XYZ file of C-alpha atoms in Angstrom:
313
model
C 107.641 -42.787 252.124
C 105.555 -42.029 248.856
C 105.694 -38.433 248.204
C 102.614 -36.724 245.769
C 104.251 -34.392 243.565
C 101.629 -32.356 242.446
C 100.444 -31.257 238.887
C 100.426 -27.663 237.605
C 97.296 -26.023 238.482
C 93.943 -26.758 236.388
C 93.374 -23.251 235.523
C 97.141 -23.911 233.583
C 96.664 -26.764 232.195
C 93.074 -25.387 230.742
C 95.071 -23.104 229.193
C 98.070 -25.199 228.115
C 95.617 -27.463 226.288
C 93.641 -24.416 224.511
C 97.321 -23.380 223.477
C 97.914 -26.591 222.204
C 94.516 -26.794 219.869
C 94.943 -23.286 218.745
C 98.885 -24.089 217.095
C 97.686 -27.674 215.912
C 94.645 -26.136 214.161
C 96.981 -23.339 212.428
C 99.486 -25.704 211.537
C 96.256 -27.908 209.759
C 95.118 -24.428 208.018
C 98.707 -23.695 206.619
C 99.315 -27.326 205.731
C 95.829 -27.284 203.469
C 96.675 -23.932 202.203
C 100.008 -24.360 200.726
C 101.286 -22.070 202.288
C 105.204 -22.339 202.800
C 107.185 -20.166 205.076
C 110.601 -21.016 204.231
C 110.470 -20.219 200.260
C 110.864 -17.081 198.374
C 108.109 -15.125 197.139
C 106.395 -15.341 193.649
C 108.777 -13.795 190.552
C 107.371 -10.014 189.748
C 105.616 -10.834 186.739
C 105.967 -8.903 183.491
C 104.230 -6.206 182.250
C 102.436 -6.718 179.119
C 102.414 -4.150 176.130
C 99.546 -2.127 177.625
C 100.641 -1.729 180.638
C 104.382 -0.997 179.680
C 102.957 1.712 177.932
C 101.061 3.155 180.400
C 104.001 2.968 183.112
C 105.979 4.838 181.020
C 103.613 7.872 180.555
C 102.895 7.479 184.123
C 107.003 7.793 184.735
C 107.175 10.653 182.132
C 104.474 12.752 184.430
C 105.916 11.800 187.493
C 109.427 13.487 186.184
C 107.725 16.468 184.341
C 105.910 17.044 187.714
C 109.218 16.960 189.834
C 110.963 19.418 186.895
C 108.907 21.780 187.068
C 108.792 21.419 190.933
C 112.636 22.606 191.189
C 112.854 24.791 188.025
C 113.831 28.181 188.733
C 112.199 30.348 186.726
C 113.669 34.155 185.304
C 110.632 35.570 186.088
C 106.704 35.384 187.898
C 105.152 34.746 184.696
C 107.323 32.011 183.979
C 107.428 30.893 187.123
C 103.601 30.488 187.668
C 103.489 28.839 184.154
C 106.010 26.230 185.064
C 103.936 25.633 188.342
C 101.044 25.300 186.143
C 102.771 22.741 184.231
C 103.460 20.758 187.100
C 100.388 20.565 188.473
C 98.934 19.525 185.446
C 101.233 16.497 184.890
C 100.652 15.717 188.572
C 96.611 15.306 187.554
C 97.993 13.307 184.837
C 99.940 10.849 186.721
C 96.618 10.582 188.951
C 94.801 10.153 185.857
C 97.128 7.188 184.463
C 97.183 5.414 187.688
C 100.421 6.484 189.229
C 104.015 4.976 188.967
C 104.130 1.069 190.166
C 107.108 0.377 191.707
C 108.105 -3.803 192.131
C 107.529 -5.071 195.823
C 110.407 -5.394 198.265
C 112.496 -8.905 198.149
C 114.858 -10.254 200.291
C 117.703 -9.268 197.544
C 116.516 -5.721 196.953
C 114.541 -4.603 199.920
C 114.038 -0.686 198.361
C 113.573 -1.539 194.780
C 113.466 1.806 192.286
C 111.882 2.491 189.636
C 114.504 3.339 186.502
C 114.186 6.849 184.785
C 112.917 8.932 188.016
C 116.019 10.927 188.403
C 116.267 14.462 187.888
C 118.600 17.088 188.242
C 118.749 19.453 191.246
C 119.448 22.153 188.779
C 116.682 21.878 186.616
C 115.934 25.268 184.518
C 112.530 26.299 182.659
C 114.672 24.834 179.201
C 114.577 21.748 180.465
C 111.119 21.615 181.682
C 110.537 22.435 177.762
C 112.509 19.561 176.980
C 110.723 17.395 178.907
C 107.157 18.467 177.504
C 108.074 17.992 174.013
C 109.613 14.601 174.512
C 106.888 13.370 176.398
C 104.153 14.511 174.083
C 106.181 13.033 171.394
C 106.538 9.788 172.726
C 102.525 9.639 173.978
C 101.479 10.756 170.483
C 102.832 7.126 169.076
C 101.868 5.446 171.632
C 98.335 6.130 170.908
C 98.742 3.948 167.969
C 99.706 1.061 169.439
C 97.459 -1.971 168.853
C 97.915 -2.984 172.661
C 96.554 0.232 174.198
C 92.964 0.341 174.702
C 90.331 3.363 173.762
C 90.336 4.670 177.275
C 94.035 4.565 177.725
C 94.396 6.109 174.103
C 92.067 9.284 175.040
C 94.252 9.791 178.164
C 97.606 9.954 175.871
C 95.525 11.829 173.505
C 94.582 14.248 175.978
C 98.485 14.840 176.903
C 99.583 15.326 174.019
C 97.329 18.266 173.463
C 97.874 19.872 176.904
C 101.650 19.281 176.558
C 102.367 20.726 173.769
C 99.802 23.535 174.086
C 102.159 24.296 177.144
C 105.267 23.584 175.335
C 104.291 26.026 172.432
C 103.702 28.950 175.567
C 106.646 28.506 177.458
C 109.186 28.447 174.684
C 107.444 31.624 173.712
C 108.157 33.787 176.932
C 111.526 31.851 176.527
C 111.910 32.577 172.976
C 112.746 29.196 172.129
C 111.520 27.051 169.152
C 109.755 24.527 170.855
C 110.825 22.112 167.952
C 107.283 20.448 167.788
C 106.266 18.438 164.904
C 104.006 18.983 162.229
C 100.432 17.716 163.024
C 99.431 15.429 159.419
C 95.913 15.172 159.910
C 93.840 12.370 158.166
C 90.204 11.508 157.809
C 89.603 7.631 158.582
C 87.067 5.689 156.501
C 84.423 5.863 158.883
C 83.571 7.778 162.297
C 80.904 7.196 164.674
C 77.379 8.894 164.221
C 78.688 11.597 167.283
C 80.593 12.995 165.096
C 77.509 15.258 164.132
C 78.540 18.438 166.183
C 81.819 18.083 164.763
C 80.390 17.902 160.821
C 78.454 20.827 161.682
C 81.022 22.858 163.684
C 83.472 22.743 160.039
C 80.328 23.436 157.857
C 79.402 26.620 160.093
C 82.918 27.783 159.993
C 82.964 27.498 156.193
C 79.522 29.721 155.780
C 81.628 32.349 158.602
C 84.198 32.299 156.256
C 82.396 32.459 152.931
C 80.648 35.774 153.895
C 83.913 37.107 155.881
C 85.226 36.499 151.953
C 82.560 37.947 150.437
C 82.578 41.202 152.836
C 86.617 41.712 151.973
C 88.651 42.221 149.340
C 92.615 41.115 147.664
C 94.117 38.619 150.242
C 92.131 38.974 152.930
C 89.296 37.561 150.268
C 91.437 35.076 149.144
C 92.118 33.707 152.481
C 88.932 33.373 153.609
C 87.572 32.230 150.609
C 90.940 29.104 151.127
C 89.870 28.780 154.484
C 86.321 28.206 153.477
C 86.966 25.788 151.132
C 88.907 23.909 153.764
C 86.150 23.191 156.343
C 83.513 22.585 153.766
C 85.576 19.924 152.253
C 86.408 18.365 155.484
C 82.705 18.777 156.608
C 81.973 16.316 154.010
C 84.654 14.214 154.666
C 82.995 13.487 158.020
C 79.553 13.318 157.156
C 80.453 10.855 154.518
C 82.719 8.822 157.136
C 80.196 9.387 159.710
C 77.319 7.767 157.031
C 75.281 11.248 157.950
C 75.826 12.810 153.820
C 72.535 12.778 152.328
C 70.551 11.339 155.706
C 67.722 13.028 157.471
C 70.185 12.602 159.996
C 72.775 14.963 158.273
C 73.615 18.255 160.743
C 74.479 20.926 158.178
C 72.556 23.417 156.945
C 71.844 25.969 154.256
C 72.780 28.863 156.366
C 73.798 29.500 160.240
C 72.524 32.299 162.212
C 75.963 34.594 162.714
C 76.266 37.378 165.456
C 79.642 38.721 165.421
C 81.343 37.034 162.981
C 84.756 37.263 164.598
C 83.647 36.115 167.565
C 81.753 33.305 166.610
C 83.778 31.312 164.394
C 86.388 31.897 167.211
C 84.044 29.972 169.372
C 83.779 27.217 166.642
C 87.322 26.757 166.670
C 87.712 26.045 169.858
C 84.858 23.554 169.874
C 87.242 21.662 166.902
C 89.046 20.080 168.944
C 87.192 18.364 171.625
C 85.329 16.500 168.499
C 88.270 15.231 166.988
C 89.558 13.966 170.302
C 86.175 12.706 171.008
C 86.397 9.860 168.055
C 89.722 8.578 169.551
C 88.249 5.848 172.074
C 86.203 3.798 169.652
C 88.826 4.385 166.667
C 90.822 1.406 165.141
C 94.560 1.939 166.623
C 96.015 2.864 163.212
C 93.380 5.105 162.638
C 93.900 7.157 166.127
C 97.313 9.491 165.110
C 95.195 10.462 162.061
C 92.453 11.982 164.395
C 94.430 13.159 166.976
C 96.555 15.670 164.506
C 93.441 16.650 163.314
C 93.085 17.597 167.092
C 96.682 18.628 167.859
C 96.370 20.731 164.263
C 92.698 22.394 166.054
C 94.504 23.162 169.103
C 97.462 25.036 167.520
C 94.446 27.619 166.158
C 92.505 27.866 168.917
C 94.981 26.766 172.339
C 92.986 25.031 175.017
C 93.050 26.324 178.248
C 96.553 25.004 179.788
C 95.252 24.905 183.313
C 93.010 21.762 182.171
C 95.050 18.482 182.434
C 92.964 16.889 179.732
C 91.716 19.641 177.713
C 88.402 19.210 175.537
C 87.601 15.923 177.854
C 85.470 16.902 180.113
C-alpha cells in the first residue's frame, strides 16, 4: 500500500528558500569583492618621515604627562607646578594627534607601543629630565625637511612651553636645567606679517634710547647696548620682510611711552609670539633660526606656563 510521506510545511520551506537566496547572494558579494576570509590581514605599513616625527613627540608627551602624573613632589608649590606640567603635555599630545598604536594580529593580539614605560618612582628631577630632553629633541625636529609648517609651529610651540617650565622647576629645585643656548638668526626674507614684529623691536629701541638718555655709568651703557640691539634687528626684518623704505614700513620717528618700565615689558612679551608666528611658512632650514629668536624672547619675558602653546593663540 502506497504511503504519502509528507513534505515539511510551506511556511518552512518559504523560509528555507529565503535562507538559501540570502547565503548565495552573500557568497556572490564576497566573491566580487575580494574579500578572503582565510588570509592574514594587510602588513602595518610604515611610517614615513613626517609622521615618525610626529609619533615621537606625541610618545614624548604621553610620558612627560604620566611623569609628572606620579612625581612626588617636596612641596605644594612644586607639586602644583609639576601638575601644571602635566596637564600641559596632555593638551599637547591632544594637539599632535595622540599616540598610534599598530592594530591587533593574530601573532601579537596587544601590540605596545616602545618607549611608554616609566618608573613608579618618578621624582620632580626626573620630570626635569624629561622636559629638557623633549624640548631638545622637538627643537631639531622643526628643521626637518619632512615636517610640514603646521606640524613645525606645534614643535615650535613645545619647545617654548617646555623649557619655559624646565627653566621654573629647576629653579624651586635649584637645579641647572642644562638648557642650550638659543643662536638666533635672521633668514633672508620673512613674510609681510612680520610688521608688528619690526615695529615691536623698533619701539623697544626708542624705550631704551630715552631709558639711556635719562641714566647714567652702566645703567646708560646698557640701555644704550640694548638699544642698539633691537634697532639693528628692526631693520633686519623690515629689510627681510621687503617693508625698509615702503609706505608699507611700520616704524616710526617716535612712540607714544607711558611708563616706560612697564611698557617695554609689554613689548617683550609680544617678541615672541612674532617670531614664532613666521615658523609655518618658513623654509625648513630657516625654522631653528626663528625659533631661537623665539626661545631667546621667551627667556626675557617667560610665557605664561599654564598655556600649552604659548604665543599661538
Amino acid at each position: 500500500m502506497d504511503r504519502h510521506i509528507p513534505g515539511p510545511p510551506r511556511g518552512r520551506r518559504r523560509r528555507t528558500g529565503r535562507l538559501t537566496l540570502w547565503l548565495t547572494a552573500v557568497l556572490v558579494l564576497l566573491g566580487g569583492c575580494a574579500i578572503r576570509l582565510d588570509v592574514p590581514p594587510d602588513p602595518v605599513p610604515s611610517p614615513d618621515a613626517a609622521e615618525q616625527v610626529r609619533q615621537d613627540a606625541a610618545i614624548a608627551s604621553a610620558q612627560l604627562a604620566e611623569l609628572a602624573g606620579l612625581a612626588s613632589a617636596p612641596d605644594e608649590e612644586t607639586s602644583a607646578l609639576v601638575a601644571g606640567i602635566g596637564t600641559s603635555a596632555q593638551a599637547q599630545l591632544e594637539a599632535l594627534g595622540g599616540v598610534w598604536r599598530a592594530p591587533a594580529r593574530p601573532e601579537n593580539p596587544s601590540p605596545s607601543v616602545p618607549g611608554l614605560d616609566v618608573p613608579d618612582d618618578a621624582r620632580p628631577a626626573d620630570v626635569l629630565t624629561a622636559l629638557v630632553d623633549s624640548a631638545a629633541t622637538a627643537r631639531e625636529a622643526v628643521a626637518e625637511p619632512a615636517v610640514d609648517g603646521d606640524l613645525a609651529a606645534l614643535l615650535s610651540g613645545i619647545v617654548v612651553q617646555r623649557e619655559a617650565a624646565a627653566a621654573t622647576l629647576a629653579e624651586m629645585l635649584d637645579l641647572d636645567p642644562g638648557l642650550a643656548d638659543p643662536a638666533p638668526q635672521m633668514p633672508a626674507t620673512v613674510t609681510e606679517a612680520a610688521a608688528g614684529l619690526c615695529r615691536t623691536l623698533d619701539a623697544l629701541a626708542y624705550a631704551g634710547e630715552t631709558i639711556a638718555a635719562r641714566s647714567t655709568g652702566d645703567a646708560r651703557a646698557r640701555a644704550a647696548a640694548q638699544a642698539i640691539s633691537d634697532r639693528d634687528l628692526a631693520e633686519q626684518v623690515a629689510v627681510a620682510a621687503g617693508l625698509d623704505g615702503t609706505s608699507d614700513d611700520p616704524r616710526e620717528v617716535s612712540y607714544a611711552v607711558g611708563d616706560l618700565q612697564a611698557d617695554m615689558a609689554a613689548w617683550r612679551a609680544d617678541l615672541m609670539p612674532g617670531w614664532l608666528a613666521q615658523i609655518p611658512s618658513a623654509d625648513p632650514e630657516d625654522r631653528l633660526g626663528l625659533l631661537d629668536h623665539a626661545r631667546a624672547a621667551a627667556r626675557v619675558a617667560p610665557p605664561d606656563l599654564s598655556q600649552p602653546f604659548p604665543g599661538q593663540g
